[in-house]
CSV table of C-alpha atoms in Angstrom, one decimal:
chain,number,residue,atom,x,y,z
A,28,UNK,CA,3.3,-9.0,13.3
A,29,UNK,CA,2.0,-9.0,9.7
A,30,UNK,CA,2.0,-12.4,7.9
A,31,UNK,CA,4.7,-12.7,5.2
A,32,UNK,CA,4.0,-16.2,3.9
A,33,UNK,CA,0.5,-16.9,2.7
A,34,UNK,CA,-1.8,-17.7,-0.2
A,35,UNK,CA,-3.8,-15.0,-1.9
A,36,UNK,CA,-6.5,-15.3,-4.6
A,37,UNK,CA,-8.0,-12.8,-7.1
A,38,UNK,CA,-10.6,-13.3,-9.8
A,39,UNK,CA,-11.4,-11.7,-13.1
A,40,UNK,CA,-14.3,-11.8,-15.5
A,41,UNK,CA,-14.4,-11.4,-19.3
A,42,UNK,CA,-16.1,-8.7,-21.4
A,43,UNK,CA,-18.9,-11.2,-22.0
A,44,UNK,CA,-19.8,-11.7,-18.4
A,45,UNK,CA,-23.3,-10.3,-17.8
A,46,UNK,CA,-22.1,-7.6,-15.4
A,47,UNK,CA,-19.4,-6.5,-17.8
A,48,UNK,CA,-21.8,-6.3,-20.7
A,49,UNK,CA,-23.7,-3.8,-18.6
A,50,UNK,CA,-20.6,-1.9,-17.7
A,51,UNK,CA,-19.6,-1.7,-21.3
A,52,UNK,CA,-23.0,-0.3,-22.4
A,53,UNK,CA,-23.1,2.2,-19.5
A,54,UNK,CA,-19.6,3.5,-20.3
A,55,UNK,CA,-20.3,3.7,-24.0
A,56,UNK,CA,-23.2,6.0,-23.2
A,57,UNK,CA,-20.8,8.1,-21.1
A,58,UNK,CA,-18.5,8.3,-24.1
A,59,UNK,CA,-21.3,9.3,-26.4
A,60,UNK,CA,-22.2,12.2,-24.2
A,61,UNK,CA,-18.6,13.3,-23.7
A,62,UNK,CA,-18.0,13.2,-27.5
A,63,UNK,CA,-20.6,15.9,-28.0
A,64,UNK,CA,-20.0,17.8,-24.8
A,65,UNK,CA,-16.9,17.4,-22.5
A,66,UNK,CA,-19.0,18.9,-19.7
A,67,UNK,CA,-21.9,16.5,-20.0
A,68,UNK,CA,-23.2,14.8,-16.9
A,69,UNK,CA,-24.1,11.1,-17.0
A,70,UNK,CA,-25.1,8.5,-14.4
A,71,UNK,CA,-26.2,5.5,-16.4
A,72,UNK,CA,-27.1,2.0,-15.1
A,73,UNK,CA,-27.8,-1.0,-17.3
A,74,UNK,CA,-29.5,-4.3,-16.7
A,75,UNK,CA,-29.2,-7.3,-19.0
A,76,UNK,CA,-31.1,-10.5,-19.0
A,77,UNK,CA,-32.4,-13.0,-21.6
A,78,UNK,CA,-32.8,-11.0,-24.8
A,79,UNK,CA,-33.5,-7.8,-22.9
A,80,UNK,CA,-31.4,-4.7,-22.1
A,81,UNK,CA,-32.7,-2.0,-19.7
A,82,UNK,CA,-30.9,1.4,-19.5
A,83,UNK,CA,-31.8,3.9,-16.8
A,84,UNK,CA,-30.3,7.0,-15.2
A,85,UNK,CA,-29.8,10.7,-15.2
A,86,UNK,CA,-28.2,12.9,-17.8
A,87,UNK,CA,-27.5,16.5,-18.6
A,88,UNK,CA,-26.1,16.8,-22.0
A,89,UNK,CA,-26.0,18.1,-25.5
A,90,UNK,CA,-27.8,18.0,-28.7
A,91,UNK,CA,-28.3,15.7,-30.5
A,92,UNK,CA,-28.5,13.3,-27.6
A,93,UNK,CA,-30.8,15.4,-25.5
A,94,UNK,CA,-33.3,18.0,-27.0
A,95,UNK,CA,-34.1,21.4,-25.6
A,96,UNK,CA,-36.9,19.9,-23.5
A,97,UNK,CA,-34.6,17.3,-21.9
A,98,UNK,CA,-35.8,14.4,-23.9
A,99,UNK,CA,-33.2,11.8,-24.7
A,100,UNK,CA,-32.7,10.4,-28.2
A,101,UNK,CA,-33.6,6.8,-27.4
A,102,UNK,CA,-32.8,5.6,-30.9
A,103,UNK,CA,-29.2,6.7,-30.6
A,104,UNK,CA,-28.9,5.1,-27.1
A,105,UNK,CA,-30.4,1.9,-28.4
A,106,UNK,CA,-27.9,1.9,-31.3
A,107,UNK,CA,-25.0,2.3,-28.8
A,108,UNK,CA,-26.2,-0.6,-26.7
A,109,UNK,CA,-26.6,-2.9,-29.8
A,110,UNK,CA,-23.2,-2.0,-31.1
A,111,UNK,CA,-21.6,-2.9,-27.7
A,112,UNK,CA,-23.3,-6.3,-27.6
A,113,UNK,CA,-22.2,-7.0,-31.2
A,114,UNK,CA,-18.6,-6.0,-30.5
A,115,UNK,CA,-18.5,-8.3,-27.5
A,116,UNK,CA,-19.7,-11.1,-29.7
A,117,UNK,CA,-23.2,-12.1,-28.7
A,118,UNK,CA,-25.2,-13.6,-31.5
A,119,UNK,CA,-26.9,-16.4,-29.5
A,120,UNK,CA,-30.5,-17.4,-29.3
A,121,UNK,CA,-30.8,-16.2,-25.7
A,122,UNK,CA,-28.9,-12.9,-26.2
A,123,UNK,CA,-28.4,-11.4,-29.6
A,124,UNK,CA,-27.3,-7.9,-30.5
A,125,UNK,CA,-29.9,-7.6,-33.2
A,126,UNK,CA,-32.9,-9.3,-31.5
A,127,UNK,CA,-32.7,-8.2,-27.8
A,128,UNK,CA,-35.4,-5.7,-26.7
A,129,UNK,CA,-33.9,-2.4,-25.5
A,130,UNK,CA,-35.8,-0.3,-22.9
A,131,UNK,CA,-34.4,3.2,-22.1
A,132,UNK,CA,-35.3,5.2,-19.0
A,133,UNK,CA,-32.8,8.1,-19.1
A,134,UNK,CA,-34.0,11.4,-17.8
A,135,UNK,CA,-32.7,14.8,-16.8
A,136,UNK,CA,-30.3,15.3,-13.8
A,137,UNK,CA,-31.8,16.5,-10.5
A,138,UNK,CA,-31.4,20.2,-10.2
A,139,UNK,CA,-30.5,19.7,-6.5
A,140,UNK,CA,-27.5,17.6,-7.5
A,141,UNK,CA,-26.6,20.0,-10.3
A,142,UNK,CA,-26.7,22.9,-7.8
A,143,UNK,CA,-24.2,21.3,-5.5
A,144,UNK,CA,-21.8,20.2,-8.3
A,145,UNK,CA,-21.8,23.2,-10.6
A,146,UNK,CA,-19.3,26.0,-10.1
A,147,UNK,CA,-20.9,29.4,-9.4
A,148,UNK,CA,-19.5,32.8,-8.4
A,149,UNK,CA,-16.6,32.2,-6.0
A,150,UNK,CA,-17.6,28.5,-5.5
A,151,UNK,CA,-15.5,25.9,-7.3
A,152,UNK,CA,-17.1,22.8,-8.8
A,153,UNK,CA,-18.0,20.4,-6.0
A,154,UNK,CA,-17.9,16.7,-5.8
A,155,UNK,CA,-20.8,14.9,-7.4
A,156,UNK,CA,-21.4,12.8,-4.3
A,157,UNK,CA,-19.9,12.0,-0.9
A,158,UNK,CA,-17.6,9.0,-0.6
A,159,UNK,CA,-14.2,7.5,0.1
A,160,UNK,CA,-11.9,6.3,-2.7
A,161,UNK,CA,-8.7,4.2,-2.5
A,162,UNK,CA,-5.7,3.9,-4.7
A,163,UNK,CA,-3.0,1.2,-4.5
A,164,UNK,CA,0.3,0.2,-6.1
A,165,UNK,CA,2.9,-2.4,-5.4
A,166,UNK,CA,6.1,-3.8,-6.9
A,167,UNK,CA,4.7,-7.4,-7.6
A,168,UNK,CA,4.4,-6.8,-11.3
A,169,UNK,CA,5.8,-4.4,-13.9
A,170,UNK,CA,2.5,-2.6,-14.0
A,171,UNK,CA,2.7,-2.1,-10.3
A,172,UNK,CA,-0.4,-4.1,-9.7
A,173,UNK,CA,-1.1,-7.1,-7.4
A,174,UNK,CA,0.1,-10.3,-9.2
A,175,UNK,CA,-3.0,-12.5,-8.7
A,176,UNK,CA,-5.3,-10.0,-10.4
A,177,UNK,CA,-2.7,-9.2,-13.1
A,178,UNK,CA,-2.5,-12.8,-14.1
A,179,UNK,CA,-6.3,-13.4,-13.8
A,180,UNK,CA,-6.9,-10.5,-16.2
A,181,UNK,CA,-4.2,-11.6,-18.6
A,182,UNK,CA,-5.6,-15.1,-19.0
A,183,UNK,CA,-9.0,-13.8,-20.0
A,184,UNK,CA,-7.6,-11.2,-22.3
A,185,UNK,CA,-5.6,-13.9,-24.1
A,186,UNK,CA,-8.7,-16.1,-24.5
A,187,UNK,CA,-10.7,-13.1,-25.7
A,188,UNK,CA,-8.1,-12.2,-28.3
A,189,UNK,CA,-8.1,-15.7,-29.6
A,190,UNK,CA,-11.9,-15.7,-29.8
A,191,UNK,CA,-12.0,-12.4,-31.6
A,192,UNK,CA,-9.3,-13.3,-34.1
A,193,UNK,CA,-11.2,-16.5,-35.1
A,194,UNK,CA,-8.4,-18.8,-34.0
A,195,UNK,CA,-10.7,-20.3,-31.3
A,196,UNK,CA,-14.2,-20.2,-32.8
A,197,UNK,CA,-15.7,-22.5,-30.3
A,198,UNK,CA,-15.2,-20.2,-27.3
A,199,UNK,CA,-18.1,-18.0,-26.2
A,200,UNK,CA,-17.9,-14.4,-24.8
A,201,UNK,CA,-18.6,-15.2,-21.1
A,202,UNK,CA,-15.7,-16.3,-19.0
A,203,UNK,CA,-14.2,-16.1,-15.5
A,204,UNK,CA,-10.8,-16.8,-14.0
A,205,UNK,CA,-9.3,-17.2,-10.6
A,206,UNK,CA,-5.6,-17.3,-9.6
A,207,UNK,CA,-4.2,-18.3,-6.2
A,208,UNK,CA,-0.6,-17.4,-5.6
A,209,UNK,CA,1.8,-18.5,-2.9
A,210,UNK,CA,3.7,-15.6,-1.2
A,211,UNK,CA,7.0,-16.1,0.6
A,212,UNK,CA,8.3,-13.0,2.4
A,213,UNK,CA,5.5,-11.0,0.8
A,214,UNK,CA,6.6,-11.9,-2.7
A,215,UNK,CA,4.6,-14.2,-5.1
A,216,UNK,CA,6.6,-17.3,-6.0
A,217,UNK,CA,4.2,-19.6,-7.8
A,218,UNK,CA,0.5,-20.4,-8.5
A,219,UNK,CA,-1.0,-23.0,-6.3
A,220,UNK,CA,-4.3,-23.2,-8.2
A,221,UNK,CA,-5.9,-21.7,-11.4
A,222,UNK,CA,-9.6,-21.8,-12.3
A,223,UNK,CA,-10.9,-20.9,-15.7
A,224,UNK,CA,-14.5,-21.2,-16.7
A,225,UNK,CA,-15.3,-20.3,-20.3
A,226,UNK,CA,-18.5,-20.4,-22.3
A,227,UNK,CA,-18.2,-22.8,-25.3
A,228,UNK,CA,-20.0,-24.2,-28.2
A,229,UNK,CA,-22.1,-27.3,-27.7
A,230,UNK,CA,-19.9,-28.9,-30.4
A,231,UNK,CA,-17.0,-29.4,-28.1
A,232,UNK,CA,-16.7,-31.1,-24.7
A,233,UNK,CA,-14.8,-30.7,-21.5
A,234,UNK,CA,-11.5,-32.3,-22.7
A,235,UNK,CA,-11.4,-30.0,-25.8
A,236,UNK,CA,-12.1,-26.9,-23.7
A,237,UNK,CA,-9.3,-27.8,-21.3
A,238,UNK,CA,-7.0,-28.3,-24.3
A,239,UNK,CA,-7.9,-24.8,-25.6
A,240,UNK,CA,-7.4,-23.0,-22.3
A,241,UNK,CA,-4.1,-24.6,-21.2
A,242,UNK,CA,-1.7,-22.8,-23.5
A,243,UNK,CA,-3.2,-19.4,-22.6
A,244,UNK,CA,-2.6,-20.0,-18.9
A,245,UNK,CA,0.9,-21.4,-19.6
A,246,UNK,CA,1.8,-18.4,-21.7
A,247,UNK,CA,0.6,-15.9,-19.1
A,248,UNK,CA,2.1,-17.3,-16.0
A,249,UNK,CA,5.9,-17.0,-15.4
A,250,UNK,CA,7.9,-20.1,-16.3
A,251,UNK,CA,7.6,-22.8,-13.7
A,252,UNK,CA,4.5,-21.2,-12.1
A,253,UNK,CA,1.8,-23.6,-13.4
A,254,UNK,CA,0.0,-25.3,-10.5
A,255,UNK,CA,-0.2,-29.1,-10.1
A,256,UNK,CA,-2.5,-30.7,-12.6
A,257,UNK,CA,-5.1,-31.5,-9.8
A,258,UNK,CA,-5.2,-27.8,-9.0
A,259,UNK,CA,-5.8,-26.6,-12.6
A,260,UNK,CA,-9.6,-26.4,-13.0
A,261,UNK,CA,-11.2,-25.7,-16.3
A,262,UNK,CA,-15.1,-25.5,-16.4
A,263,UNK,CA,-15.4,-27.4,-13.1
A,264,UNK,CA,-19.1,-27.9,-13.5
A,265,UNK,CA,-18.3,-29.8,-16.8
A,266,UNK,CA,-20.4,-27.7,-19.2
A,267,UNK,CA,-20.8,-24.0,-19.9
A,268,UNK,CA,-22.8,-23.6,-23.1
A,269,UNK,CA,-25.6,-21.3,-21.8
A,270,UNK,CA,-23.9,-18.1,-20.5
A,271,UNK,CA,-23.9,-14.4,-20.6
A,272,UNK,CA,-27.1,-12.5,-19.8
A,273,UNK,CA,-29.2,-15.5,-20.9
A,274,UNK,CA,-27.6,-17.5,-18.1
A,275,UNK,CA,-27.4,-14.9,-15.4
A,276,UNK,CA,-28.8,-11.3,-15.1
A,277,UNK,CA,-26.2,-8.6,-15.3
A,278,UNK,CA,-26.0,-5.2,-13.7
A,279,UNK,CA,-23.7,-2.2,-13.9
A,280,UNK,CA,-21.2,-1.8,-11.1
A,281,UNK,CA,-21.2,-5.3,-9.6
A,282,UNK,CA,-17.6,-6.2,-10.3
A,283,UNK,CA,-15.9,-3.4,-8.3
A,284,UNK,CA,-13.1,-5.6,-6.9
A,285,UNK,CA,-12.4,-7.0,-10.3
A,286,UNK,CA,-12.2,-3.5,-11.6
A,287,UNK,CA,-9.7,-2.4,-9.0
A,288,UNK,CA,-7.1,-4.5,-7.0
A,289,UNK,CA,-8.6,-7.9,-6.7
A,290,UNK,CA,-9.1,-7.6,-3.0
A,291,UNK,CA,-5.4,-6.7,-2.3
A,292,UNK,CA,-6.4,-3.2,-1.2
A,293,UNK,CA,-9.4,-1.5,0.4
A,294,UNK,CA,-12.3,-0.3,-1.7
A,295,UNK,CA,-14.6,2.6,-0.9
A,296,UNK,CA,-17.7,0.8,-2.3
A,297,UNK,CA,-18.4,3.1,-5.3
A,298,UNK,CA,-18.6,1.7,-8.8
A,299,UNK,CA,-17.0,3.4,-11.8
A,300,UNK,CA,-18.8,2.5,-15.0
A,301,UNK,CA,-21.7,4.7,-16.3
A,302,UNK,CA,-20.4,7.8,-14.4
A,303,UNK,CA,-19.0,10.9,-15.9
A,304,UNK,CA,-15.8,12.2,-14.3
A,305,UNK,CA,-17.4,14.8,-12.1
A,306,UNK,CA,-18.4,11.8,-10.0
A,307,UNK,CA,-15.5,11.3,-7.6
A,308,UNK,CA,-16.4,7.6,-7.2
A,309,UNK,CA,-14.6,7.4,-10.6
A,310,UNK,CA,-12.3,10.4,-10.9
A,311,UNK,CA,-10.9,10.4,-7.4
A,312,UNK,CA,-10.3,6.6,-7.5
A,313,UNK,CA,-8.3,7.2,-10.7
A,314,UNK,CA,-6.4,10.0,-8.9
A,315,UNK,CA,-5.7,7.9,-5.9
A,316,UNK,CA,-4.2,5.1,-8.1
A,317,UNK,CA,-2.2,7.8,-10.0
A,318,UNK,CA,-0.7,9.1,-6.8
A,319,UNK,CA,0.0,5.6,-5.3
A,320,UNK,CA,1.6,4.4,-8.6
A,321,UNK,CA,3.9,7.4,-8.7
A,322,UNK,CA,5.0,6.9,-5.1
A,323,UNK,CA,5.9,3.3,-5.8
A,324,UNK,CA,7.5,4.1,-9.2
A,325,UNK,CA,9.7,6.7,-7.5
A,326,UNK,CA,10.8,3.9,-5.1
A,327,UNK,CA,9.5,5.7,-2.1
A,328,UNK,CA,7.7,2.5,-1.1
A,329,UNK,CA,7.2,-1.1,-2.1
A,330,UNK,CA,3.5,-0.8,-1.5
A,331,UNK,CA,1.3,2.3,-1.1
A,332,UNK,CA,-2.3,2.7,-0.3
A,333,UNK,CA,-4.0,6.2,-0.6
A,334,UNK,CA,-7.5,7.1,0.6
A,335,UNK,CA,-9.3,10.3,-0.5
A,336,UNK,CA,-12.6,11.4,0.9
A,337,UNK,CA,-15.2,14.0,-0.3
A,338,UNK,CA,-18.5,15.6,0.5
A,339,UNK,CA,-21.1,16.3,-2.1
A,340,UNK,CA,-20.9,19.9,-3.3
A,341,UNK,CA,-17.5,20.5,-1.6
A,342,UNK,CA,-14.5,20.9,-3.9
A,343,UNK,CA,-11.5,20.1,-1.6
A,344,UNK,CA,-11.0,16.5,-0.3
A,345,UNK,CA,-11.8,16.2,3.4
A,346,UNK,CA,-8.8,13.9,3.9
A,347,UNK,CA,-5.8,12.5,2.1
A,348,UNK,CA,-4.5,9.4,3.9
A,349,UNK,CA,-1.3,7.6,2.9
A,350,UNK,CA,-0.1,4.2,4.1
A,351,UNK,CA,3.3,2.8,2.9
A,352,UNK,CA,2.8,-0.3,5.1
A,353,UNK,CA,5.7,0.3,7.4
A,354,UNK,CA,8.3,0.1,4.7
A,355,UNK,CA,8.2,3.6,3.1
A,356,UNK,CA,11.3,5.7,2.6
A,357,UNK,CA,9.5,9.0,3.1
A,358,UNK,CA,7.5,10.5,6.0
A,359,UNK,CA,3.9,9.9,5.2
A,360,UNK,CA,2.6,13.3,6.4
A,361,UNK,CA,5.1,15.1,4.3
A,362,UNK,CA,4.4,12.8,1.4
A,363,UNK,CA,0.7,13.7,1.6
A,364,UNK,CA,1.6,17.4,1.6
A,365,UNK,CA,3.9,17.1,-1.4
A,366,UNK,CA,1.4,15.1,-3.4
A,367,UNK,CA,-1.3,17.7,-2.8
A,368,UNK,CA,1.1,20.4,-4.0
A,369,UNK,CA,1.8,18.5,-7.2
A,370,UNK,CA,-1.9,17.6,-8.0
A,371,UNK,CA,-5.0,19.7,-7.3
A,372,UNK,CA,-7.3,17.0,-5.8
A,373,UNK,CA,-10.5,19.0,-6.3
A,374,UNK,CA,-12.9,17.3,-8.8
A,375,UNK,CA,-12.1,20.0,-11.4
A,376,UNK,CA,-8.3,19.7,-10.6
A,377,UNK,CA,-8.4,15.9,-11.1
A,378,UNK,CA,-10.3,16.1,-14.3
A,379,UNK,CA,-8.0,18.8,-15.8
A,380,UNK,CA,-4.7,17.1,-14.6
A,381,UNK,CA,-5.7,13.7,-16.0
A,382,UNK,CA,-7.7,15.0,-19.0
A,383,UNK,CA,-10.8,13.0,-18.0
A,384,UNK,CA,-13.4,14.9,-20.0
A,385,UNK,CA,-12.9,12.7,-23.0
A,386,UNK,CA,-14.7,9.6,-24.5
A,387,UNK,CA,-12.2,7.2,-23.0
A,388,UNK,CA,-14.3,5.0,-20.8
A,389,UNK,CA,-15.8,2.1,-22.8
A,390,UNK,CA,-12.3,0.6,-23.0
A,391,UNK,CA,-12.1,0.5,-19.2
A,392,UNK,CA,-15.2,-1.7,-18.8
A,393,UNK,CA,-13.3,-5.1,-18.9
A,394,UNK,CA,-10.0,-6.4,-17.6
A,395,UNK,CA,-9.5,-3.7,-15.0
A,396,UNK,CA,-9.3,0.0,-14.8
A,397,UNK,CA,-5.8,-0.1,-13.5
A,398,UNK,CA,-2.5,-1.6,-14.6
A,399,UNK,CA,-3.1,-0.6,-18.3
A,400,UNK,CA,-0.8,1.3,-20.5
A,401,UNK,CA,-1.5,5.1,-21.0
A,402,UNK,CA,-2.8,5.7,-24.5
A,403,UNK,CA,-2.1,8.5,-27.0
A,404,UNK,CA,-5.7,9.8,-26.9
A,405,UNK,CA,-5.6,10.2,-23.1
A,406,UNK,CA,-7.0,6.8,-22.2
A,407,UNK,CA,-5.7,5.4,-18.9
A,408,UNK,CA,-3.9,8.7,-18.2
A,409,UNK,CA,-4.0,7.8,-14.5
A,410,UNK,CA,-1.4,5.2,-15.2
A,411,UNK,CA,1.3,7.8,-16.1
A,412,UNK,CA,4.3,8.1,-13.9
A,413,UNK,CA,5.1,11.7,-14.7
A,414,UNK,CA,5.3,12.7,-11.0
A,415,UNK,CA,8.3,10.6,-10.4
A,416,UNK,CA,10.9,13.3,-11.2
A,417,UNK,CA,9.2,15.8,-8.8
A,418,UNK,CA,8.9,13.1,-6.0
A,419,UNK,CA,12.6,12.2,-6.4
A,420,UNK,CA,13.5,15.8,-6.3
A,421,UNK,CA,11.5,16.3,-3.1
A,422,UNK,CA,12.7,13.1,-1.3
A,423,UNK,CA,15.8,12.0,-3.1
A,424,UNK,CA,16.5,8.9,-5.2
A,425,UNK,CA,16.6,5.4,-3.8
């Protein structure tokens, strides 16, 4: 019998975390290529350390970013990287948007990969790689996301907004949060502990940092959910002045659980950032979330997990698995068939249905790819619930 009373913890990291700096740069490169050519191909990885940024990967894209001989315009890419670091807010001795060295090692996409992915003759566009992707939704929050991750993200977003507005000038860009919730009968009822670590100016000490952080946590958590004072941890090491890539090397794609469901659902292992939407690591994970969210929004389940699997160069998914955790209101096999009738789950079908060939990815690089509001320009299109009427028509209203 599954447990119904338990504690569960999720963490988040801020836009200034070293790994998130790298995700932001990699996704900004993707956006730059898609701005010039919606069919551009990008697989971009970034490494950041003390005053150094290294960008590497494979691209196939348009003038002016790539010339006719396949040479990448490194000056433009360098400018993109510096702009990202500046927007995040790094002007520190150990990591500065203006002073960091930027090394770029982008080159043309492998023709072997291109041959498998490209459409030709009667062959539809294939997946950019093999892999398994998961989507998840639940009724714990209004965004249909797991509550511990929802609140962990929200705390850091609140701190970041205060930092960017200038109302908290002593906060630095690097930060982490961790929220533990108590569940009773599978529903969250209160926070048992909250951890926030935030980079700060050397002009303030531990007590002042705690004073700054507290109202942001109190504002984010539901009324009465604050943990006991002994379980409210702010900068537990006592000092966090040196941070960001100067304190810890960052890499693209190392925060995949933060990016998705905070550990509340399975993960296929593939990162999102730095990849154009022909890569099913990204697009199919978005599609799986889209389907799962619509199932829950249609009240066909309180929780829904969906797995998709693909083979490189093959257009159709190899499997579509649905789990409504023993409490669904629709037969799962029929639900799988109906969802596949509503959405073409080939790589091309996903991209067209969700409008993914747009420069909408840099904004996803921090505070989660899921649980965000759909935006007028197509950003976070996978958070729409436009399948709900069709699902209710097929299965009835509950």
